[in-house]
GROMACS .gro file of C-alpha atoms in nm:
model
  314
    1UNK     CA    1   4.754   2.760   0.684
    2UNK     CA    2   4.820   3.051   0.454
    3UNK     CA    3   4.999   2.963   0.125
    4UNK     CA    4   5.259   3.096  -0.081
    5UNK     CA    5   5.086   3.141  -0.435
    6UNK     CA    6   5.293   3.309  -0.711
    7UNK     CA    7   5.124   3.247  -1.036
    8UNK     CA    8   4.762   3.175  -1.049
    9UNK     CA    9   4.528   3.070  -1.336
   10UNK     CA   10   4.154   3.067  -1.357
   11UNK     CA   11   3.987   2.836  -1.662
   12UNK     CA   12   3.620   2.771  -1.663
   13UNK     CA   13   3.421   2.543  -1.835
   14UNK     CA   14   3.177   2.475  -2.114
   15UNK     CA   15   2.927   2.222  -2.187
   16UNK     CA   16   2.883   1.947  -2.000
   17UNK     CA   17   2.934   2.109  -1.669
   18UNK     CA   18   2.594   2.237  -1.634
   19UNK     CA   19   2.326   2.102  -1.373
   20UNK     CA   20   2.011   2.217  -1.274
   21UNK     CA   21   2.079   2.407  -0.969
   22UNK     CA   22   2.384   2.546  -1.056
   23UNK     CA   23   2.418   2.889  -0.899
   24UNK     CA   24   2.109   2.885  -0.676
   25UNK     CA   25   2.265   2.896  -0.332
   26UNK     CA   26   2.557   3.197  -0.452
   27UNK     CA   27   2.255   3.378  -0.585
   28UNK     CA   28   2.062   3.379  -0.230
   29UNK     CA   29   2.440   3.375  -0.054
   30UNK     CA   30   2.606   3.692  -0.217
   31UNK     CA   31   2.486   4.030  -0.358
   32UNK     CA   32   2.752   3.989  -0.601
   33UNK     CA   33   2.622   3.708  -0.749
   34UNK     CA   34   2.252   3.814  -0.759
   35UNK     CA   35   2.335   4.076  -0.933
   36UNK     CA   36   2.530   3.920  -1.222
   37UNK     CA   37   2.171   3.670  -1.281
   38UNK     CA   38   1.936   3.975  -1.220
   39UNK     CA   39   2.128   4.131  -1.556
   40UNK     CA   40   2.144   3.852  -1.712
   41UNK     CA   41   1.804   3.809  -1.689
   42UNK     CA   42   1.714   4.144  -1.816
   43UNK     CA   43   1.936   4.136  -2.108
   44UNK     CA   44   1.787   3.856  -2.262
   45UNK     CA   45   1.440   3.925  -2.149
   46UNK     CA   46   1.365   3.577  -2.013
   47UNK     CA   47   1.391   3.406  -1.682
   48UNK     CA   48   1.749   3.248  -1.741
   49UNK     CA   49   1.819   3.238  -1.349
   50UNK     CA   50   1.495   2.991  -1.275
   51UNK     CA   51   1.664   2.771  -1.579
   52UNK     CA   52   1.971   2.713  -1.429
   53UNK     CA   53   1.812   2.710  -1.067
   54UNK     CA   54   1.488   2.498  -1.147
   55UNK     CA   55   1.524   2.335  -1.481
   56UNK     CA   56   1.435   2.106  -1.651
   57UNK     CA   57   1.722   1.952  -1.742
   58UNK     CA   58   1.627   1.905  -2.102
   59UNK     CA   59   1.536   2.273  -2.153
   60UNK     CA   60   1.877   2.349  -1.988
   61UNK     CA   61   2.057   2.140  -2.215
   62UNK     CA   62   1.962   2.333  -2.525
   63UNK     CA   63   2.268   2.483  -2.713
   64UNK     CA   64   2.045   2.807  -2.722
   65UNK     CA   65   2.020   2.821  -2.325
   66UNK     CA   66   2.319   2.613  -2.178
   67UNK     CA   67   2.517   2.893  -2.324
   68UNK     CA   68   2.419   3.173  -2.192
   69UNK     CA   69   2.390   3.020  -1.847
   70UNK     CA   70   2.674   2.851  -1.800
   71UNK     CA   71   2.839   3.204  -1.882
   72UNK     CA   72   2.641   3.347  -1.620
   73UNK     CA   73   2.672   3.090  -1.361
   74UNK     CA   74   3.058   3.161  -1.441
   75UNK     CA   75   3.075   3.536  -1.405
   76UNK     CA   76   2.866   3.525  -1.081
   77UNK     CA   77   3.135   3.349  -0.935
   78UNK     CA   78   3.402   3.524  -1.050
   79UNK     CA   79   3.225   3.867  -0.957
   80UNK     CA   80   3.236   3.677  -0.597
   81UNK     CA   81   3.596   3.606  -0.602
   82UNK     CA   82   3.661   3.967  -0.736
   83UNK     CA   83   3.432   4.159  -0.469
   84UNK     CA   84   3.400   3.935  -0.163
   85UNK     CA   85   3.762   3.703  -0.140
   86UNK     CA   86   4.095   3.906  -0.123
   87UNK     CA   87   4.121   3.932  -0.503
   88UNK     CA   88   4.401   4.015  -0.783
   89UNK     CA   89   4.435   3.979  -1.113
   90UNK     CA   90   4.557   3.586  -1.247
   91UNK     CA   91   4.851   3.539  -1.390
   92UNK     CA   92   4.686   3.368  -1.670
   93UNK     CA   93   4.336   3.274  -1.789
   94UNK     CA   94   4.172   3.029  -1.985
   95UNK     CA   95   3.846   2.878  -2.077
   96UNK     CA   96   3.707   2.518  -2.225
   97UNK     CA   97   3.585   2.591  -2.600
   98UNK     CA   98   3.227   2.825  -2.476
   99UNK     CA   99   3.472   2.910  -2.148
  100UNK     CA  100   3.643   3.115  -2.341
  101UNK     CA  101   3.409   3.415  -2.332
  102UNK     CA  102   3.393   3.392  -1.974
  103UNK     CA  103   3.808   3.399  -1.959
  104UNK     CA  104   3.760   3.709  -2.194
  105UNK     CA  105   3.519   3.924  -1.896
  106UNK     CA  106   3.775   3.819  -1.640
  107UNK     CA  107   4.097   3.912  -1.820
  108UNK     CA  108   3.880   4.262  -1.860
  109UNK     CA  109   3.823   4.204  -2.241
  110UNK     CA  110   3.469   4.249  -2.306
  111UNK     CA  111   3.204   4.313  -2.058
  112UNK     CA  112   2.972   4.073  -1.940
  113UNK     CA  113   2.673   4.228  -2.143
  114UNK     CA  114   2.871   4.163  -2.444
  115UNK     CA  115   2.959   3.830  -2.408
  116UNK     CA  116   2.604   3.737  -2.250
  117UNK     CA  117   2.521   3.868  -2.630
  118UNK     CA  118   2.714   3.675  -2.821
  119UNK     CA  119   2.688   3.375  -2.617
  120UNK     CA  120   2.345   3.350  -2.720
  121UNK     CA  121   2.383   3.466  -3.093
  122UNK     CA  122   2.664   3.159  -3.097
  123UNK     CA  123   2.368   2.911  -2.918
  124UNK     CA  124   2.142   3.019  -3.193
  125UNK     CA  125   2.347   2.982  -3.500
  126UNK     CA  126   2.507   2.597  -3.362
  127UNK     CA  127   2.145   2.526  -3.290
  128UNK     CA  128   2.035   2.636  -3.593
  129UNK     CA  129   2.333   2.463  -3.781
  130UNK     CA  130   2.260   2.118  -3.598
  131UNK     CA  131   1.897   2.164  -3.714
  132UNK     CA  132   1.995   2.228  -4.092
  133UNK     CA  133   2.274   1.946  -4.048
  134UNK     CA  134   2.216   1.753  -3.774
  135UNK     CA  135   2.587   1.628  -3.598
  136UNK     CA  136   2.739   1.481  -3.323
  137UNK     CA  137   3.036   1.439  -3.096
  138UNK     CA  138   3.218   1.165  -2.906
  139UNK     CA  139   3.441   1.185  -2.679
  140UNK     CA  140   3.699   0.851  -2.712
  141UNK     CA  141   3.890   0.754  -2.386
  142UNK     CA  142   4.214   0.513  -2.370
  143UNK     CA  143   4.346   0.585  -2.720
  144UNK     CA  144   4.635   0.780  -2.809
  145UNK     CA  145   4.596   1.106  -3.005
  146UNK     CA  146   4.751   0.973  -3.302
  147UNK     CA  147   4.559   0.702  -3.313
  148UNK     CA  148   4.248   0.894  -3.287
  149UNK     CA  149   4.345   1.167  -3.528
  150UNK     CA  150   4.390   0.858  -3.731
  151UNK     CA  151   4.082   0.742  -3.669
  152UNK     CA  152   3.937   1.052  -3.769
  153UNK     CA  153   4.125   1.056  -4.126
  154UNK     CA  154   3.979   0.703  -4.204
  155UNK     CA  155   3.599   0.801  -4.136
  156UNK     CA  156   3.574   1.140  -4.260
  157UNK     CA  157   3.544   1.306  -3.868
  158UNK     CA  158   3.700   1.570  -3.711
  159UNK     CA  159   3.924   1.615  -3.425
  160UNK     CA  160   3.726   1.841  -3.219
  161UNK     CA  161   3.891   1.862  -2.843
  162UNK     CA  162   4.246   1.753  -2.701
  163UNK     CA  163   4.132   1.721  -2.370
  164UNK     CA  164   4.394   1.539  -2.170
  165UNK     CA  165   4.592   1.224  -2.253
  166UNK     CA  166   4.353   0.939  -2.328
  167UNK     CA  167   4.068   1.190  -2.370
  168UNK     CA  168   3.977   1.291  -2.749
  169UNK     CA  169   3.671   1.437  -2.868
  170UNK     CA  170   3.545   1.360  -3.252
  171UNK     CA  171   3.265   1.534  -3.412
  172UNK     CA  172   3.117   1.554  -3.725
  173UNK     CA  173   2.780   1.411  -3.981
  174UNK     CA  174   2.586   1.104  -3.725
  175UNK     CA  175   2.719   0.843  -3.967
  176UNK     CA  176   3.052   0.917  -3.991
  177UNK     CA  177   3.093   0.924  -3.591
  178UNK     CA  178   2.909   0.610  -3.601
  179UNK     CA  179   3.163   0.484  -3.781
  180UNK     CA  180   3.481   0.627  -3.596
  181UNK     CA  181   3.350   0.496  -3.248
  182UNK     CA  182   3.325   0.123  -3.454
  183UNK     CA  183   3.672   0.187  -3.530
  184UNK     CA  184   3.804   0.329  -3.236
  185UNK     CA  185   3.646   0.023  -3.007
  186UNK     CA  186   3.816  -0.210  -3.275
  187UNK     CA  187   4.127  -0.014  -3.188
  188UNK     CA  188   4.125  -0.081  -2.840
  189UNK     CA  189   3.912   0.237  -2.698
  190UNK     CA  190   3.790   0.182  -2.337
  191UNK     CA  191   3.515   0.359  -2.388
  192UNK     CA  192   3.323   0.579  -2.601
  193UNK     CA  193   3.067   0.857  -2.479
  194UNK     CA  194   2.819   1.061  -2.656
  195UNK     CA  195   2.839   1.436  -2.636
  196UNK     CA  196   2.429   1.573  -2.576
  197UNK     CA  197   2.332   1.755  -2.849
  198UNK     CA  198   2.284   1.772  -3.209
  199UNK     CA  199   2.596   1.958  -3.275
  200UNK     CA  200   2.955   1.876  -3.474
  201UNK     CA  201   3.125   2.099  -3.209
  202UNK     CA  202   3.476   2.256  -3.364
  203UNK     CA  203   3.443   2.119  -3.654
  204UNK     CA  204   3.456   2.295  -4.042
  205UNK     CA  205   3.091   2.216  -4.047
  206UNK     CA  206   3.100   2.552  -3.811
  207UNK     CA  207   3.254   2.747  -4.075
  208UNK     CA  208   2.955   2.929  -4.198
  209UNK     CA  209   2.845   2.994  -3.823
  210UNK     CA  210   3.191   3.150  -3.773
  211UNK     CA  211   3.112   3.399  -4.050
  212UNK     CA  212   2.723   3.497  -3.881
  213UNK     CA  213   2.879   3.534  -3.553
  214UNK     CA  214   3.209   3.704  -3.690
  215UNK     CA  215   3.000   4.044  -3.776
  216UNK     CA  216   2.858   4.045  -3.417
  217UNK     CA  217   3.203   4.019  -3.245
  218UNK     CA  218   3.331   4.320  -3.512
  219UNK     CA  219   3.043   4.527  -3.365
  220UNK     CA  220   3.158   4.505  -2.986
  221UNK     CA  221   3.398   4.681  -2.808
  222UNK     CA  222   3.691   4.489  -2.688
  223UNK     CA  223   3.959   4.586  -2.456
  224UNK     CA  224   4.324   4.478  -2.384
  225UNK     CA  225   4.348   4.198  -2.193
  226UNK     CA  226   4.504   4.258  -1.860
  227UNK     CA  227   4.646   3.926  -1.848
  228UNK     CA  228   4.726   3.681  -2.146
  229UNK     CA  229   4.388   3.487  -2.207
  230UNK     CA  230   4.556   3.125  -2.358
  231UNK     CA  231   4.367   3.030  -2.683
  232UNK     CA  232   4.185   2.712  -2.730
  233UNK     CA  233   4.319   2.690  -3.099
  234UNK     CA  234   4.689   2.787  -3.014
  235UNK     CA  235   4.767   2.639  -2.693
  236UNK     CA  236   4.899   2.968  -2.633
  237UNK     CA  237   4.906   3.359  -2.473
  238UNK     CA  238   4.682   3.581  -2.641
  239UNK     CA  239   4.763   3.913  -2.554
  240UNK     CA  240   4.602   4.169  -2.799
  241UNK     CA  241   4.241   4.257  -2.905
  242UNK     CA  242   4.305   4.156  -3.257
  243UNK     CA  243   4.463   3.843  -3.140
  244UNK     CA  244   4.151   3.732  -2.919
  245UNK     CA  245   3.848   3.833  -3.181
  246UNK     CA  246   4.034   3.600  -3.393
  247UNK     CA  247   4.035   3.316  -3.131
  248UNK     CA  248   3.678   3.344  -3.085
  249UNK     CA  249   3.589   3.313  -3.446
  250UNK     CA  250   3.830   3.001  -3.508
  251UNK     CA  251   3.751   2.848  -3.205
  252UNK     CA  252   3.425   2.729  -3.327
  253UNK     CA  253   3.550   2.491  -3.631
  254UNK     CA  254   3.886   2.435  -3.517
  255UNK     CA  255   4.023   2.178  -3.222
  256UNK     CA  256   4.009   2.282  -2.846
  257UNK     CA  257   4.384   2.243  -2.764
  258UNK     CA  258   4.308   2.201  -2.398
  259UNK     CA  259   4.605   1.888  -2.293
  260UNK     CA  260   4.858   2.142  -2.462
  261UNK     CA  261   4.715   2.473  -2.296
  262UNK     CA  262   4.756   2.317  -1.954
  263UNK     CA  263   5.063   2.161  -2.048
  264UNK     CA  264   5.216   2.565  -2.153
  265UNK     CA  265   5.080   2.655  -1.838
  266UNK     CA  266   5.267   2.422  -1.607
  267UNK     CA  267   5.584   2.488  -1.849
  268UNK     CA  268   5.521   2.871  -1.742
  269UNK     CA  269   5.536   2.761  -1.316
  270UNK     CA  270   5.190   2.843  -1.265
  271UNK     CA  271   5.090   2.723  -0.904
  272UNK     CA  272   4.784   2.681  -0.899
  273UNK     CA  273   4.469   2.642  -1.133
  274UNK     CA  274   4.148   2.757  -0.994
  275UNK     CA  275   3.818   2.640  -1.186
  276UNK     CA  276   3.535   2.865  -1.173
  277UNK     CA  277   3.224   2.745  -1.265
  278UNK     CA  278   2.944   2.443  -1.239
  279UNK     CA  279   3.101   2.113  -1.122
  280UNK     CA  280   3.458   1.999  -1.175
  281UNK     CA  281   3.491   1.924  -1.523
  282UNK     CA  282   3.865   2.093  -1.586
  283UNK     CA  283   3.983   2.022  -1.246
  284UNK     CA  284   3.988   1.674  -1.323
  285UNK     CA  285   4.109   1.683  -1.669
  286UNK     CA  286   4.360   1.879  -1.611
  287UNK     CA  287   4.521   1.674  -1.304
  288UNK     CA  288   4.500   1.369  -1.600
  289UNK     CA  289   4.750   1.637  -1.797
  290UNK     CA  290   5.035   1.667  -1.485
  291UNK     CA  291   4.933   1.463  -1.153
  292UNK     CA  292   5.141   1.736  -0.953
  293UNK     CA  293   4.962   2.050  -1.054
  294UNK     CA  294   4.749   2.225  -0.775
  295UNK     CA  295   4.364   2.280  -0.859
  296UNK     CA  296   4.090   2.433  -0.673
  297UNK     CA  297   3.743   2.449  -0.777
  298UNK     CA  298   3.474   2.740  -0.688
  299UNK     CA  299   3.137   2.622  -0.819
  300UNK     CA  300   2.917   2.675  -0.536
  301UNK     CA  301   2.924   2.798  -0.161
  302UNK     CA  302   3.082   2.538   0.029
  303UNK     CA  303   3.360   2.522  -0.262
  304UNK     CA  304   3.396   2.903  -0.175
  305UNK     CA  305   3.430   2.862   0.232
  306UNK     CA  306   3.696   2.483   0.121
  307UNK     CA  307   3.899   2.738  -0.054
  308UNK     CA  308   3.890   3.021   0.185
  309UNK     CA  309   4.047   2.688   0.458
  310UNK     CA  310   4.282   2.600   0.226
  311UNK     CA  311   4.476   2.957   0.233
  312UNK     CA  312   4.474   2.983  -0.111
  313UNK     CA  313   4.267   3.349  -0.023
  314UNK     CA  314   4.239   3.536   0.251
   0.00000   0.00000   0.00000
């Protein structure tokens, strides 16, 4: 049965949703799709479709390539959505720290091309920083923020992601995590896991990539936004160009507000959030945020035809 939808919202996701063979059956499946890996491809010169399609995982893993192909994997859906499902534009968007670029092409911001380039400048500086500085993050479950954000005061960490209640991600030098998970176990944590990679995600250790990648984003060309993108860093609408090159330069050493952007969302009557992307990452997080919201997820072809059955397109 057909539903009633008024306000929709798409968010997609960012590291940790990838998998090898993400994308592979919308690539053979839809035109639409091909086409969005075919320029990928050819943009950056290497064979970033058999990556995500073939592996290995390790090699997929890398902050240089997870980047760029979890954007693509992203946009290929979303060109889907846009070309083959009765499409308009979302009320909203929003995207998980790296998600953000792909919220940017769908709210008609910056083209994919652009954001396929940055994407991969942004891989190489964090991979470059993590090399220089080696870091790490860990996500804490069953504490409360406060407690973490304390947590993170006593060791010298950083709060790096809000992700839902009972979900908070600390980064920062290998030591002083070390020492934070000790702590936060001592406080009670139920459980503590790692974050792949070598990386203090949102953290001020970012700064100085911020600055390298902040003269690449003043070289594109962005657009308005033809619906408010919400910002990881604000919990709220961004709605101008100025606004939203500004958001992607913080967003790398500041906190991914993602509890409170879902939380503005359902304060706005939104009726439905609608992951695009690898997996179901958000879907679940965000259900942790308000058990009543509505969420769909499109990350492969079946996930397509479930929502087609489900009325939420026609």
């Amino acid at each position: 049965m057909d539903r009633t939808i008024n306000k929709v919202v798409f968010v997609f996701p960012g590291h940790g949703s990838q998998y090898v063979g993400m994308g592979k059956d919308i690539y053979h499946a839809y035109p639409e799709a091909r086409a969005i890996f075919d320029k990928a491809d050819s943009i950056l010169d290497f064979p970033l479709s058999k990556l995500c399609f073939e592996g290995p995982l390790e090699e997929l893993r890398l902050t240089v390539n997870v980047q760029p192909a979890l954007l693509t994997v992203c946009t290929a859906l979303l060109n889907v959505m846009q070309k083959s499902l009765y499409y308009s534009p979302p009320a909203f968007v929003a995207g998980h720290s790296l998600g953000e670029y792909t919220a940017a092409v769908a709210c008609r911001a910056i083209t994919f091309t652009d954001a396929l380039t940055l994407v991969r400048q942004r891989g190489q500086l964090m991979h470059q920083a993590g090399v220089q500085k080696p870091g790490m993050a860990v996500a804490i479950l069953g504490l409360e923020n406060d407690t973490v954000a304390e947590i993170a005061n006593a060791t010298g960490v950083y709060v790096a992601n809000y992700n839902c209640p009972g979900q908070v991600v600390v980064s920062g030098e290998n030591r002083l995590v070390e020492q934070a998970v000790g702590l936060a176990i001592s406080r009670g944590a139920s459980r503590t896991v790692p974050i792949p990679g070598n990386t203090a995600f949102h953290s001020p250790l970012m700064k100085t990539v911020a600055q390298e990648l902040a003269q690449s984003i003043a070289t594109v060309e962005f657009n308005q936004p033809n619906c408010p993108l919400i910002g990881n860093t604000s919990a709220s609408p961004l709605s101008s160009i100025g606004e939203l090159q500004d958001e992607l330069r913080q967003q790398l050493y500041s906190p991914v507000q993602w509890s409170q952007s879902i939380a503005y969302l359902v304060s706005q009557g939104v009726d439905l959030l609608v992951e695009i992307g690898p997996g179901a990452v958000l879907s679940g997080l965000n259900k942790h945020v308000d058990k009543q919201l509505s969420v769909a997820n499109i990350s492969d072809v079946k996930s397509i035809e479930n929502y087609l059955a489900q009325g939420f397109a026609k």
